[in-house]
Amino acid sequence: MTTVDVLVAGCGPVGAVLATLLGERAVSVLVVDPATGTYPRPRAAGLDEEVLRLLVRLPGMAGLLDEVRPSARATFVGPDRHLLLAAGQGPAELGVPVGAFIHQPSLERSLRAGLADLPSVDVRLGVGVSGLREGPDAVQVDLDDGSAVQTRWVVGCDGASSTVRTLIGVGYQGTTFAQPWLVVDTRSPGPLPMPADIAFVLDPRRPAVTMPMPGGHRWEWMLLPGEDPARMTRPETVTRLLTPWIDPGTVTIERAAVYTFHARMADRWRVGRVLLAGDAAHTMPPFAGQGLASGIRDAAALAWRLTEVVTGRRDPRTLDDYERERRPQVAAITTRAIRAGRVVQTTSPTRAALLRMTLRTAAHTPGLRQALRSGAARPRTRLPRAARTRRDGGRWAGRVLANPRVRTSAGTTGHLDDLLGLSWALLGLGVDPGEHLPPQVRRWADRRGAAVVTVTGPGRAGDIRAGGPAVEDLVVEDLEGTVLCMRGRHGRARIAVVRPDRYLLGVFEPSHLPDALIDPAER
């Protein structure tokens, strides 16, 4: 019988990212999927900068940014397609575009190519999970080819109709929206005469959404009462809908499908040694553009925790923190998507006219207009308070670490992520952390292979080295100031603690680090 640390059910993008993050850390993983290949047609269309930042450093994904269409704003247009309002997404601070449109089949192929290069990961396609039998120290997983696998942990990344979720008896509560939409993906040999941004078309006669994709374009139209979904996907119907926008003869239809959206969440994301991630744990309407991104965030939040559990550095009970952290984040995004959907799907002429007037007013109101253009209105991901450390990490706790361009004392430049590795990081903000780390924190960092980095201003690396004894830890100059801005104004030694998924545990005075990082049993 095959024995592995983690079995991942589902080799879609969420399962593939999770398996890659575990495989990079030498965790033994088996990935199974009933399908023999990637889903051939596009589904998700966009990713935000947090997820892009994670993906570009995975095996097989180095060329991702060359294959996407960067996006910096969202627009709202009226029935005449004249601009009502443009909402910017703000400056890019994570070393990647602030947002981008993707071609999901290409993304999945690249992820699978990267998995093939990881020696601790095995992928079996055409094989699904048929049974689970959990013991005190492992789970026996029965596969539908008649074989069985013994694994310490199982993660169901097998979609909204998850077999794993069914086998562990977990409910999937929520709402199925009665309103169907037609989604049409096209491919074209050259650029189309279309805007470069996503556009929400506020037309009460037929609400629509349009957005570019690498190598093509996507349109989404709301079905009207009484329209037959089968008729809406016929070539003649698609041609009729496309004609006001482009010459249909200039594109190839890659997909035309009618979707009914869901907002659902699993009652529990963990039962014993079995966990859920991605659509197996939650689904949401597409109007916030966060469905796939939320699943990949699940993978990032789970991978480092599972690694520490498998290697004995973390108590298995702390895996409950995964759901405690992610559930409120997903719930908030789902609520935002539902509210956005209500706006986009307005069919009342009176309400639609009022909405257009409101958007025009906002677009021409000084201050508000600038805030919208600058991205001030864009929601930022932050860890819920319940998921943070025992010791208050200040106002930076739960935020995402910036990824500025940095220069080492040797004169080489790159992004901070290039230097931090796969584990935790302790960043001395203008100070050498080697002079300030309590001994037990140094042992904690060494045990995890944490990066210990001095971050200073441009031209100051030599000053830091000259201010004390030479240390083995890295010194870098923050060329953009987006990390050093966390040090405050009081001149005290401050150390930023960064989780492996690049969320900040907080910024601490050195004497507070033991309480923030180390369980009493470890001291």
PDB file of N, CA, C and O in Angstrom, residues 129-182:
ATOM      1  N   VAL A 129     -11.320   9.377  -5.500  1.00  0.00           N
ATOM      2  CA  VAL A 129     -11.518   8.841  -4.148  1.00  0.00           C
ATOM      3  C   VAL A 129     -12.892   8.187  -4.067  1.00  0.00           C
ATOM      4  O   VAL A 129     -13.897   8.763  -4.492  1.00  0.00           O
ATOM      5  N   SER A 130     -12.946   6.986  -3.480  1.00  0.00           N
ATOM      6  CA  SER A 130     -14.229   6.294  -3.312  1.00  0.00           C
ATOM      7  C   SER A 130     -14.553   6.007  -1.853  1.00  0.00           C
ATOM      8  O   SER A 130     -15.709   5.701  -1.531  1.00  0.00           O
ATOM      9  N   GLY A 131     -13.566   6.075  -0.964  1.00  0.00           N
ATOM     10  CA  GLY A 131     -13.834   5.797   0.442  1.00  0.00           C
ATOM     11  C   GLY A 131     -12.744   6.333   1.342  1.00  0.00           C
ATOM     12  O   GLY A 131     -11.582   6.487   0.928  1.00  0.00           O
ATOM     13  N   LEU A 132     -13.119   6.636   2.591  1.00  0.00           N
ATOM     14  CA  LEU A 132     -12.183   7.132   3.602  1.00  0.00           C
ATOM     15  C   LEU A 132     -12.420   6.372   4.898  1.00  0.00           C
ATOM     16  O   LEU A 132     -13.567   6.249   5.357  1.00  0.00           O
ATOM     17  N   ARG A 133     -11.333   5.867   5.480  1.00  0.00           N
ATOM     18  CA  ARG A 133     -11.418   5.209   6.782  1.00  0.00           C
ATOM     19  C   ARG A 133     -10.316   5.765   7.666  1.00  0.00           C
ATOM     20  O   ARG A 133      -9.138   5.493   7.449  1.00  0.00           O
ATOM     21  N   GLU A 134     -10.737   6.566   8.654  1.00  0.00           N
ATOM     22  CA  GLU A 134      -9.754   7.253   9.486  1.00  0.00           C
ATOM     23  C   GLU A 134      -9.422   6.454  10.734  1.00  0.00           C
ATOM     24  O   GLU A 134     -10.311   5.969  11.447  1.00  0.00           O
ATOM     25  N   GLY A 135      -8.110   6.334  10.999  1.00  0.00           N
ATOM     26  CA  GLY A 135      -7.629   5.741  12.223  1.00  0.00           C
ATOM     27  C   GLY A 135      -7.016   6.803  13.112  1.00  0.00           C
ATOM     28  O   GLY A 135      -7.047   7.998  12.803  1.00  0.00           O
ATOM     29  N   PRO A 136      -6.403   6.411  14.216  1.00  0.00           N
ATOM     30  CA  PRO A 136      -5.843   7.401  15.142  1.00  0.00           C
ATOM     31  C   PRO A 136      -4.661   8.175  14.574  1.00  0.00           C
ATOM     32  O   PRO A 136      -4.442   9.326  14.952  1.00  0.00           O
ATOM     33  N   ASP A 137      -3.901   7.569  13.656  1.00  0.00           N
ATOM     34  CA  ASP A 137      -2.691   8.219  13.157  1.00  0.00           C
ATOM     35  C   ASP A 137      -2.661   8.399  11.649  1.00  0.00           C
ATOM     36  O   ASP A 137      -1.714   8.983  11.115  1.00  0.00           O
ATOM     37  N   ALA A 138      -3.661   7.882  10.945  1.00  0.00           N
ATOM     38  CA  ALA A 138      -3.634   7.950   9.482  1.00  0.00           C
ATOM     39  C   ALA A 138      -5.041   7.726   8.940  1.00  0.00           C
ATOM     40  O   ALA A 138      -5.958   7.331   9.657  1.00  0.00           O
ATOM     41  N   VAL A 139      -5.191   7.981   7.642  1.00  0.00           N
ATOM     42  CA  VAL A 139      -6.443   7.727   6.932  1.00  0.00           C
ATOM     43  C   VAL A 139      -6.158   6.745   5.808  1.00  0.00           C
ATOM     44  O   VAL A 139      -5.188   6.925   5.053  1.00  0.00           O
ATOM     45  N   GLN A 140      -6.971   5.695   5.712  1.00  0.00           N
ATOM     46  CA  GLN A 140      -6.889   4.838   4.535  1.00  0.00           C
ATOM     47  C   GLN A 140      -7.867   5.364   3.503  1.00  0.00           C
ATOM     48  O   GLN A 140      -9.065   5.501   3.763  1.00  0.00           O
ATOM     49  N   VAL A 141      -7.344   5.681   2.332  1.00  0.00           N
ATOM     50  CA  VAL A 141      -8.150   6.232   1.248  1.00  0.00           C
ATOM     51  C   VAL A 141      -8.309   5.159   0.180  1.00  0.00           C
ATOM     52  O   VAL A 141      -7.310   4.671  -0.385  1.00  0.00           O
ATOM     53  N   ASP A 142      -9.557   4.778  -0.081  1.00  0.00           N
ATOM     54  CA  ASP A 142      -9.843   3.828  -1.145  1.00  0.00           C
ATOM     55  C   ASP A 142     -10.037   4.612  -2.444  1.00  0.00           C
ATOM     56  O   ASP A 142     -10.778   5.604  -2.487  1.00  0.00           O
ATOM     57  N   LEU A 143      -9.374   4.161  -3.493  1.00  0.00           N
ATOM     58  CA  LEU A 143      -9.486   4.799  -4.799  1.00  0.00           C
ATOM     59  C   LEU A 143     -10.366   3.954  -5.705  1.00  0.00           C
ATOM     60  O   LEU A 143     -10.494   2.732  -5.513  1.00  0.00           O
ATOM     61  N   ASP A 144     -10.958   4.588  -6.713  1.00  0.00           N
ATOM     62  CA  ASP A 144     -11.938   3.864  -7.525  1.00  0.00           C
ATOM     63  C   ASP A 144     -11.310   2.936  -8.553  1.00  0.00           C
ATOM     64  O   ASP A 144     -12.025   2.300  -9.335  1.00  0.00           O
ATOM     65  N   ASP A 145      -9.977   2.835  -8.557  1.00  0.00           N
ATOM     66  CA  ASP A 145      -9.341   1.810  -9.389  1.00  0.00           C
ATOM     67  C   ASP A 145      -9.068   0.543  -8.590  1.00  0.00           C
ATOM     68  O   ASP A 145      -8.395  -0.376  -9.072  1.00  0.00           O
ATOM     69  N   GLY A 146      -9.579   0.484  -7.345  1.00  0.00           N
ATOM     70  CA  GLY A 146      -9.400  -0.687  -6.497  1.00  0.00           C
ATOM     71  C   GLY A 146      -8.199  -0.633  -5.584  1.00  0.00           C
ATOM     72  O   GLY A 146      -8.039  -1.499  -4.720  1.00  0.00           O
ATOM     73  N   SER A 147      -7.340   0.366  -5.728  1.00  0.00           N
ATOM     74  CA  SER A 147      -6.166   0.486  -4.868  1.00  0.00           C
ATOM     75  C   SER A 147      -6.505   1.290  -3.615  1.00  0.00           C
ATOM     76  O   SER A 147      -7.591   1.867  -3.497  1.00  0.00           O
ATOM     77  N   ALA A 148      -5.556   1.298  -2.671  1.00  0.00           N
ATOM     78  CA  ALA A 148      -5.744   2.045  -1.433  1.00  0.00           C
ATOM     79  C   ALA A 148      -4.445   2.764  -1.092  1.00  0.00           C
ATOM     80  O   ALA A 148      -3.346   2.336  -1.469  1.00  0.00           O
ATOM     81  N   VAL A 149      -4.576   3.865  -0.372  1.00  0.00           N
ATOM     82  CA  VAL A 149      -3.438   4.688   0.038  1.00  0.00           C
ATOM     83  C   VAL A 149      -3.571   4.992   1.512  1.00  0.00           C
ATOM     84  O   VAL A 149      -4.667   5.282   1.999  1.00  0.00           O
ATOM     85  N   GLN A 150      -2.467   4.906   2.219  1.00  0.00           N
ATOM     86  CA  GLN A 150      -2.450   5.335   3.616  1.00  0.00           C
ATOM     87  C   GLN A 150      -1.782   6.701   3.696  1.00  0.00           C
ATOM     88  O   GLN A 150      -0.671   6.891   3.208  1.00  0.00           O
ATOM     89  N   THR A 151      -2.475   7.643   4.310  1.00  0.00           N
ATOM     90  CA  THR A 151      -1.970   9.008   4.366  1.00  0.00           C
ATOM     91  C   THR A 151      -2.245   9.610   5.734  1.00  0.00           C
ATOM     92  O   THR A 151      -3.221   9.242   6.403  1.00  0.00           O
ATOM     93  N   ARG A 152      -1.388  10.530   6.132  1.00  0.00           N
ATOM     94  CA  ARG A 152      -1.592  11.177   7.433  1.00  0.00           C
ATOM     95  C   ARG A 152      -2.688  12.227   7.363  1.00  0.00           C
ATOM     96  O   ARG A 152      -3.389  12.478   8.330  1.00  0.00           O
ATOM     97  N   TRP A 153      -2.844  12.865   6.196  1.00  0.00           N
ATOM     98  CA  TRP A 153      -3.834  13.920   6.034  1.00  0.00           C
ATOM     99  C   TRP A 153      -4.441  13.850   4.631  1.00  0.00           C
ATOM    100  O   TRP A 153      -3.753  13.493   3.669  1.00  0.00           O
ATOM    101  N   VAL A 154      -5.715  14.202   4.528  1.00  0.00           N
ATOM    102  CA  VAL A 154      -6.422  14.279   3.253  1.00  0.00           C
ATOM    103  C   VAL A 154      -6.950  15.696   3.102  1.00  0.00           C
ATOM    104  O   VAL A 154      -7.495  16.270   4.057  1.00  0.00           O
ATOM    105  N   VAL A 155      -6.786  16.261   1.904  1.00  0.00           N
ATOM    106  CA  VAL A 155      -7.365  17.574   1.614  1.00  0.00           C
ATOM    107  C   VAL A 155      -8.249  17.437   0.375  1.00  0.00           C
ATOM    108  O   VAL A 155      -7.764  17.074  -0.704  1.00  0.00           O
ATOM    109  N   GLY A 156      -9.535  17.724   0.543  1.00  0.00           N
ATOM    110  CA  GLY A 156     -10.468  17.693  -0.573  1.00  0.00           C
ATOM    111  C   GLY A 156     -10.458  19.009  -1.320  1.00  0.00           C
ATOM    112  O   GLY A 156     -10.921  20.029  -0.810  1.00  0.00           O
ATOM    113  N   CYS A 157      -9.888  18.983  -2.521  1.00  0.00           N
ATOM    114  CA  CYS A 157      -9.900  20.141  -3.433  1.00  0.00           C
ATOM    115  C   CYS A 157     -10.675  19.752  -4.680  1.00  0.00           C
ATOM    116  O   CYS A 157     -10.312  20.121  -5.797  1.00  0.00           O
ATOM    117  N   ASP A 158     -11.732  18.976  -4.475  1.00  0.00           N
ATOM    118  CA  ASP A 158     -12.422  18.328  -5.590  1.00  0.00           C
ATOM    119  C   ASP A 158     -13.737  19.003  -5.956  1.00  0.00           C
ATOM    120  O   ASP A 158     -14.677  18.350  -6.406  1.00  0.00           O
ATOM    121  N   GLY A 159     -13.805  20.316  -5.789  1.00  0.00           N
ATOM    122  CA  GLY A 159     -14.887  21.087  -6.374  1.00  0.00           C
ATOM    123  C   GLY A 159     -16.160  21.143  -5.566  1.00  0.00           C
ATOM    124  O   GLY A 159     -16.290  20.550  -4.490  1.00  0.00           O
ATOM    125  N   ALA A 160     -17.124  21.879  -6.122  1.00  0.00           N
ATOM    126  CA  ALA A 160     -18.371  22.135  -5.408  1.00  0.00           C
ATOM    127  C   ALA A 160     -19.157  20.859  -5.136  1.00  0.00           C
ATOM    128  O   ALA A 160     -19.894  20.769  -4.150  1.00  0.00           O
ATOM    129  N   SER A 161     -19.041  19.851  -5.993  1.00  0.00           N
ATOM    130  CA  SER A 161     -19.721  18.570  -5.773  1.00  0.00           C
ATOM    131  C   SER A 161     -18.790  17.564  -5.106  1.00  0.00           C
ATOM    132  O   SER A 161     -18.876  16.366  -5.349  1.00  0.00           O
ATOM    133  N   SER A 162     -17.929  18.037  -4.236  1.00  0.00           N
ATOM    134  CA  SER A 162     -16.843  17.278  -3.607  1.00  0.00           C
ATOM    135  C   SER A 162     -17.259  15.907  -3.074  1.00  0.00           C
ATOM    136  O   SER A 162     -18.143  15.784  -2.215  1.00  0.00           O
ATOM    137  N   THR A 163     -16.590  14.872  -3.568  1.00  0.00           N
ATOM    138  CA  THR A 163     -16.765  13.530  -3.026  1.00  0.00           C
ATOM    139  C   THR A 163     -16.217  13.454  -1.607  1.00  0.00           C
ATOM    140  O   THR A 163     -16.811  12.815  -0.730  1.00  0.00           O
ATOM    141  N   VAL A 164     -15.084  14.084  -1.362  1.00  0.00           N
ATOM    142  CA  VAL A 164     -14.487  14.058  -0.025  1.00  0.00           C
ATOM    143  C   VAL A 164     -15.437  14.675   0.994  1.00  0.00           C
ATOM    144  O   VAL A 164     -15.647  14.139   2.091  1.00  0.00           O
ATOM    145  N   ARG A 165     -16.031  15.804   0.648  1.00  0.00           N
ATOM    146  CA  ARG A 165     -16.964  16.448   1.587  1.00  0.00           C
ATOM    147  C   ARG A 165     -18.157  15.536   1.866  1.00  0.00           C
ATOM    148  O   ARG A 165     -18.628  15.436   3.012  1.00  0.00           O
ATOM    149  N   THR A 166     -18.653  14.857   0.852  1.00  0.00           N
ATOM    150  CA  THR A 166     -19.763  13.930   1.045  1.00  0.00           C
ATOM    151  C   THR A 166     -19.364  12.773   1.947  1.00  0.00           C
ATOM    152  O   THR A 166     -20.122  12.369   2.846  1.00  0.00           O
ATOM    153  N   LEU A 167     -18.167  12.229   1.737  1.00  0.00           N
ATOM    154  CA  LEU A 167     -17.717  11.077   2.519  1.00  0.00           C
ATOM    155  C   LEU A 167     -17.544  11.403   3.999  1.00  0.00           C
ATOM    156  O   LEU A 167     -17.705  10.519   4.849  1.00  0.00           O
ATOM    157  N   ILE A 168     -17.230  12.643   4.335  1.00  0.00           N
ATOM    158  CA  ILE A 168     -17.071  12.992   5.756  1.00  0.00           C
ATOM    159  C   ILE A 168     -18.364  13.572   6.330  1.00  0.00           C
ATOM    160  O   ILE A 168     -18.392  13.998   7.498  1.00  0.00           O
ATOM    161  N   GLY A 169     -19.428  13.580   5.525  1.00  0.00           N
ATOM    162  CA  GLY A 169     -20.737  13.950   6.035  1.00  0.00           C
ATOM    163  C   GLY A 169     -20.908  15.410   6.367  1.00  0.00           C
ATOM    164  O   GLY A 169     -21.668  15.761   7.285  1.00  0.00           O
ATOM    165  N   VAL A 170     -20.252  16.296   5.644  1.00  0.00           N
ATOM    166  CA  VAL A 170     -20.326  17.730   5.916  1.00  0.00           C
ATOM    167  C   VAL A 170     -21.347  18.375   4.978  1.00  0.00           C
ATOM    168  O   VAL A 170     -21.319  18.153   3.766  1.00  0.00           O
ATOM    169  N   GLY A 171     -22.221  19.184   5.549  1.00  0.00           N
ATOM    170  CA  GLY A 171     -23.222  19.888   4.754  1.00  0.00           C
ATOM    171  C   GLY A 171     -22.619  21.046   3.985  1.00  0.00           C
ATOM    172  O   GLY A 171     -21.507  21.510   4.267  1.00  0.00           O
ATOM    173  N   TYR A 172     -23.389  21.540   3.016  1.00  0.00           N
ATOM    174  CA  TYR A 172     -22.928  22.612   2.123  1.00  0.00           C
ATOM    175  C   TYR A 172     -24.068  23.612   2.009  1.00  0.00           C
ATOM    176  O   TYR A 172     -24.924  23.520   1.139  1.00  0.00           O
ATOM    177  N   GLN A 173     -24.086  24.573   2.922  1.00  0.00           N
ATOM    178  CA  GLN A 173     -25.220  25.466   3.058  1.00  0.00           C
ATOM    179  C   GLN A 173     -25.055  26.718   2.203  1.00  0.00           C
ATOM    180  O   GLN A 173     -23.942  27.137   1.904  1.00  0.00           O
ATOM    181  N   GLY A 174     -26.191  27.327   1.854  1.00  0.00           N
ATOM    182  CA  GLY A 174     -26.127  28.576   1.119  1.00  0.00           C
ATOM    183  C   GLY A 174     -27.271  28.718   0.147  1.00  0.00           C
ATOM    184  O   GLY A 174     -28.346  28.144   0.334  1.00  0.00           O
ATOM    185  N   THR A 175     -27.012  29.469  -0.906  1.00  0.00           N
ATOM    186  CA  THR A 175     -28.057  29.868  -1.849  1.00  0.00           C
ATOM    187  C   THR A 175     -27.622  29.583  -3.274  1.00  0.00           C
ATOM    188  O   THR A 175     -26.472  29.834  -3.635  1.00  0.00           O
ATOM    189  N   THR A 176     -28.525  29.062  -4.067  1.00  0.00           N
ATOM    190  CA  THR A 176     -28.330  28.982  -5.507  1.00  0.00           C
ATOM    191  C   THR A 176     -29.128  30.110  -6.144  1.00  0.00           C
ATOM    192  O   THR A 176     -30.332  30.225  -5.923  1.00  0.00           O
ATOM    193  N   PHE A 177     -28.462  30.964  -6.889  1.00  0.00           N
ATOM    194  CA  PHE A 177     -29.127  32.105  -7.495  1.00  0.00           C
ATOM    195  C   PHE A 177     -29.944  31.641  -8.695  1.00  0.00           C
ATOM    196  O   PHE A 177     -29.445  30.919  -9.559  1.00  0.00           O
ATOM    197  N   ALA A 178     -31.175  32.086  -8.734  1.00  0.00           N
ATOM    198  CA  ALA A 178     -32.064  31.649  -9.804  1.00  0.00           C
ATOM    199  C   ALA A 178     -31.727  32.301 -11.138  1.00  0.00           C
ATOM    200  O   ALA A 178     -32.192  31.853 -12.180  1.00  0.00           O
ATOM    201  N   GLN A 179     -30.888  33.343 -11.094  1.00  0.00           N
ATOM    202  CA  GLN A 179     -30.610  34.098 -12.306  1.00  0.00           C
ATOM    203  C   GLN A 179     -29.452  33.499 -13.100  1.00  0.00           C
ATOM    204  O   GLN A 179     -28.303  33.552 -12.671  1.00  0.00           O
ATOM    205  N   PRO A 180     -29.696  32.908 -14.271  1.00  0.00           N
ATOM    206  CA  PRO A 180     -28.608  32.346 -15.086  1.00  0.00           C
ATOM    207  C   PRO A 180     -27.955  33.414 -15.958  1.00  0.00           C
ATOM    208  O   PRO A 180     -28.566  34.425 -16.308  1.00  0.00           O
ATOM    209  N   TRP A 181     -26.701  33.152 -16.303  1.00  0.00           N
ATOM    210  CA  TRP A 181     -25.929  34.029 -17.194  1.00  0.00           C
ATOM    211  C   TRP A 181     -25.311  33.193 -18.306  1.00  0.00           C
ATOM    212  O   TRP A 181     -24.872  32.057 -18.085  1.00  0.00           O
ATOM    213  N   LEU A 182     -25.242  33.789 -19.487  1.00  0.00           N
ATOM    214  CA  LEU A 182     -24.535  33.191 -20.619  1.00  0.00           C
ATOM    215  C   LEU A 182     -23.101  33.722 -20.625  1.00  0.00           C
ATOM    216  O   LEU A 182     -22.879  34.932 -20.599  1.00  0.00           O
TER     217      LEU A 182
END
